[in-house]
Short mmCIF file of C-alpha atoms in Angstrom, two decimals:
data_model
loop_
_atom_site.label_atom_id
_atom_site.label_comp_id
_atom_site.label_asym_id
_atom_site.label_seq_id
_atom_site.Cartn_x
_atom_site.Cartn_y
_atom_site.Cartn_z
CA UNK A 1 94.86 72.47 108.51
CA UNK A 2 95.14 74.85 111.43
CA UNK A 3 92.08 75.93 113.43
CA UNK A 4 92.24 78.53 116.21
CA UNK A 5 90.34 81.43 117.73
CA UNK A 6 91.73 84.81 116.79
CA UNK A 7 92.20 85.81 120.43
CA UNK A 8 94.59 82.85 120.86
CA UNK A 9 97.11 84.73 118.69
CA UNK A 10 99.60 86.85 120.58
CA UNK A 11 98.73 90.56 120.22
CA UNK A 12 101.33 93.02 118.94
CA UNK A 13 101.08 96.68 119.96
CA UNK A 14 101.37 98.10 116.45
CA UNK A 15 100.87 101.72 117.46
CA UNK A 16 99.48 103.51 120.54
CA UNK A 17 95.82 102.43 120.62
CA UNK A 18 96.25 99.89 117.81
CA UNK A 19 96.74 96.16 118.41
CA UNK A 20 97.48 93.65 115.63
CA UNK A 21 97.21 89.84 115.56
CA UNK A 22 98.74 87.92 112.65
CA UNK A 23 96.20 85.10 112.69
CA UNK A 24 97.46 83.39 109.52
CA UNK A 25 101.03 84.01 108.39
CA UNK A 26 104.08 82.18 107.00
CA UNK A 27 104.52 80.43 110.35
CA UNK A 28 101.11 78.77 109.79
CA UNK A 29 102.28 77.80 106.28
CA UNK A 30 100.58 80.57 104.29
CA UNK A 31 102.24 80.73 100.87
CA UNK A 32 100.71 83.87 99.34
CA UNK A 33 99.01 86.23 101.78
CA UNK A 34 98.69 87.00 105.46
CA UNK A 35 95.49 87.53 107.49
CA UNK A 36 95.68 89.99 110.40
CA UNK A 37 93.04 91.25 112.85
CA UNK A 38 93.35 94.84 114.09
CA UNK A 39 91.73 96.41 117.14
CA UNK A 40 91.71 100.20 117.26
CA UNK A 41 90.67 101.92 120.50
CA UNK A 42 88.15 104.80 120.44
CA UNK A 43 90.08 107.84 119.23
CA UNK A 44 92.84 105.64 117.82
CA UNK A 45 94.07 105.84 114.25
CA UNK A 46 96.59 104.42 111.84
CA UNK A 47 98.93 106.91 110.11
CA UNK A 48 98.03 108.32 106.71
CA UNK A 49 100.43 106.27 104.63
CA UNK A 50 100.87 104.27 101.46
CA UNK A 51 102.84 101.23 100.33
CA UNK A 52 103.17 99.19 97.15
CA UNK A 53 100.79 96.45 98.34
CA UNK A 54 97.02 96.31 98.63
CA UNK A 55 94.72 95.85 101.64
CA UNK A 56 91.57 93.74 101.65
CA UNK A 57 89.60 94.69 104.75
CA UNK A 58 86.42 93.44 106.43
CA UNK A 59 85.03 95.26 109.49
CA UNK A 60 83.95 92.94 112.32
CA UNK A 61 82.65 95.47 114.86
CA UNK A 62 82.77 99.10 115.91
CA UNK A 63 82.57 102.27 113.89
CA UNK A 64 85.10 104.45 112.17
CA UNK A 65 86.16 106.15 108.99
CA UNK A 66 88.61 105.25 106.31
CA UNK A 67 90.38 108.28 104.88
CA UNK A 68 92.12 108.73 101.56
CA UNK A 69 93.23 111.82 99.66
CA UNK A 70 89.78 111.88 98.06
CA UNK A 71 87.91 112.16 101.37
CA UNK A 72 86.56 109.87 104.04
CA UNK A 73 83.91 107.17 104.24
CA UNK A 74 82.10 105.87 107.32
CA UNK A 75 82.71 102.19 108.06
CA UNK A 76 81.05 99.76 110.45
CA UNK A 77 80.33 96.06 110.87
CA UNK A 78 80.13 94.27 107.48
CA UNK A 79 81.94 97.09 105.64
CA UNK A 80 84.38 95.90 102.98
CA UNK A 81 87.32 98.09 101.93
CA UNK A 82 89.74 97.53 99.07
CA UNK A 83 92.80 99.79 99.27
CA UNK A 84 94.79 99.50 96.00
CA UNK A 85 98.60 99.47 96.01
CA UNK A 86 100.17 102.92 96.52
CA UNK A 87 96.94 104.67 97.60
CA UNK A 88 97.28 106.75 100.77
CA UNK A 89 94.90 105.62 103.52
CA UNK A 90 94.18 105.86 107.24
CA UNK A 91 91.72 104.10 109.56
CA UNK A 92 90.23 106.12 112.41
CA UNK A 93 88.00 104.92 115.24
CA UNK A 94 85.48 107.74 115.76
CA UNK A 95 83.09 105.59 117.79
CA UNK A 96 82.75 104.56 121.43
CA UNK A 97 83.81 100.93 121.19
CA UNK A 98 86.76 98.99 119.76
CA UNK A 99 86.95 99.08 115.95
CA UNK A 100 87.89 95.55 114.87
CA UNK A 101 88.74 94.62 111.31
CA UNK A 102 90.41 91.92 109.29
CA UNK A 103 93.15 93.14 106.93
CA UNK A 104 94.71 90.79 104.40
CA UNK A 105 98.00 91.66 102.69
CA UNK A 106 100.17 89.81 100.18
CA UNK A 107 103.40 88.24 101.39
CA UNK A 108 106.05 90.38 99.80
CA UNK A 109 109.71 89.40 99.71
CA UNK B 1 89.72 102.76 97.23
CA UNK B 2 86.43 100.93 97.15
CA UNK B 3 84.14 100.85 100.22
CA UNK B 4 80.93 98.81 100.34
CA UNK B 5 78.81 96.64 102.62
CA UNK B 6 79.16 92.94 101.93
CA UNK B 7 75.40 92.55 101.39
CA UNK B 8 75.63 95.01 98.48
CA UNK B 9 77.50 92.36 96.50
CA UNK B 10 75.32 90.16 94.30
CA UNK B 11 74.95 86.68 95.85
CA UNK B 12 75.83 83.59 93.84
CA UNK B 13 74.12 80.29 94.67
CA UNK B 14 77.31 78.25 94.87
CA UNK B 15 75.61 75.02 95.95
CA UNK B 16 72.20 74.11 97.42
CA UNK B 17 72.20 75.86 100.81
CA UNK B 18 75.45 77.72 100.12
CA UNK B 19 75.58 81.34 98.95
CA UNK B 20 78.81 83.13 97.96
CA UNK B 21 79.60 86.82 97.55
CA UNK B 22 82.86 87.88 95.90
CA UNK B 23 83.28 91.08 97.89
CA UNK B 24 86.76 91.92 96.56
CA UNK B 25 87.88 90.43 93.24
CA UNK B 26 89.70 91.37 90.03
CA UNK B 27 86.77 93.57 89.05
CA UNK B 28 87.51 95.74 92.12
CA UNK B 29 91.17 95.80 91.06
CA UNK B 30 92.55 93.09 93.36
CA UNK B 31 95.94 92.00 92.01
CA UNK B 32 96.77 88.99 94.18
CA UNK B 33 93.87 87.48 96.11
CA UNK B 34 90.10 87.46 96.29
CA UNK B 35 87.88 87.93 99.38
CA UNK B 36 84.59 86.04 99.44
CA UNK B 37 81.84 85.78 102.07
CA UNK B 38 79.94 82.48 102.34
CA UNK B 39 76.59 81.82 103.99
CA UNK B 40 75.77 78.19 104.69
CA UNK B 41 72.22 77.30 105.78
CA UNK B 42 71.63 75.00 108.77
CA UNK B 43 72.32 71.47 107.52
CA UNK B 44 74.20 72.83 104.51
CA UNK B 45 77.72 71.76 103.59
CA UNK B 46 80.43 72.20 101.03
CA UNK B 47 81.75 69.06 99.31
CA UNK B 48 84.80 67.25 100.71
CA UNK B 49 87.30 68.38 98.10
CA UNK B 50 90.82 69.64 97.55
CA UNK B 51 92.57 72.00 95.14
CA UNK B 52 96.07 73.35 94.68
CA UNK B 53 95.36 76.65 96.44
CA UNK B 54 94.95 77.55 100.08
CA UNK B 55 92.01 78.99 102.06
CA UNK B 56 92.29 81.63 104.77
CA UNK B 57 89.00 81.65 106.65
CA UNK B 58 87.47 83.77 109.44
CA UNK B 59 84.08 82.82 110.90
CA UNK B 60 81.70 85.78 111.34
CA UNK B 61 78.68 84.04 112.89
CA UNK B 62 76.95 80.71 113.35
CA UNK B 63 78.34 77.32 114.26
CA UNK B 64 79.69 74.42 112.30
CA UNK B 65 82.53 72.01 111.78
CA UNK B 66 85.43 71.92 109.40
CA UNK B 67 86.33 68.39 108.32
CA UNK B 68 89.55 67.04 106.93
CA UNK B 69 90.85 63.49 106.53
CA UNK B 70 92.28 63.80 110.03
CA UNK B 71 88.91 64.49 111.70
CA UNK B 72 86.69 67.45 112.41
CA UNK B 73 86.93 70.60 114.51
CA UNK B 74 84.10 72.75 115.84
CA UNK B 75 84.10 76.32 114.52
CA UNK B 76 82.15 79.40 115.54
CA UNK B 77 82.40 83.19 115.55
CA UNK B 78 86.06 84.34 115.67
CA UNK B 79 87.41 80.95 114.54
CA UNK B 80 90.32 81.17 112.11
CA UNK B 81 91.04 78.30 109.70
CA UNK B 82 94.04 77.86 107.43
CA UNK B 83 93.53 75.13 104.81
CA UNK B 84 96.85 74.43 103.04
CA UNK B 85 96.99 73.74 99.29
CA UNK B 86 95.87 70.21 98.33
CA UNK B 87 94.38 69.33 101.74
CA UNK B 88 90.89 67.82 101.57
CA UNK B 89 88.32 69.85 103.51
CA UNK B 90 84.60 70.44 103.99
CA UNK B 91 82.58 73.03 105.92
CA UNK B 92 79.32 71.87 107.54
CA UNK B 93 76.71 73.98 109.31
CA UNK B 94 75.57 71.82 112.24
CA UNK B 95 73.91 74.71 114.09
CA UNK B 96 70.52 76.41 113.95
CA UNK B 97 71.49 79.68 112.27
CA UNK B 98 73.36 80.75 109.14
CA UNK B 99 77.09 79.94 109.23
CA UNK B 100 78.85 82.98 107.76
CA UNK B 101 82.54 83.06 107.01
CA UNK B 102 85.12 84.98 105.04
CA UNK B 103 87.28 82.85 102.74
CA UNK B 104 90.27 84.38 100.96
CA UNK B 105 91.90 82.59 98.01
CA UNK B 106 94.79 83.51 95.73
CA UNK B 107 94.02 84.64 92.19
CA UNK B 108 95.23 81.78 90.06
CA UNK B 109 95.55 81.98 86.31
#
């Protein structure tokens, strides 16, 4: 068993305005999926992109929108987002504080 | 893409004092793993048990301990816990408010 606080994990500057922490990954012994915590600065965004794996997301704090080709939906604390494999998506922080969310992905070889 | 608030998901009384919500599961289209949110009342606990799959846990609020055969560790908001397959574990709410945590498990057939 491994117990930590998420801020103990080294941050990675994923994109300008977007920091990622891999809080549970293969290094911790995870066999199937990886838990990451993202922090997006106000005005920050992830690119509109797609990939063959899913996202399972839980918003911890802040406000933003998740965009797909079908439109956008407001998200905030306690929002849950399932992004299926191959669906284009983007997260945007349109609020005044950090948008923090958990994003779980499968470990793909 | 499916966007919801976690409280929109129907609660399941998993145990006395323990409520579970399957916020992302096969019904939502999840192919590999399932995201659940647990709420444990003050004094509530999950049984000391083990199973062949792992847990990836993130604590949202409240205070408690996670116990294994090696001892116990205090957990609180922003704690991250990786429970490897087959390791005995128990979550206990030893605080005065609801202990809420995300727990992700693989979809096993």
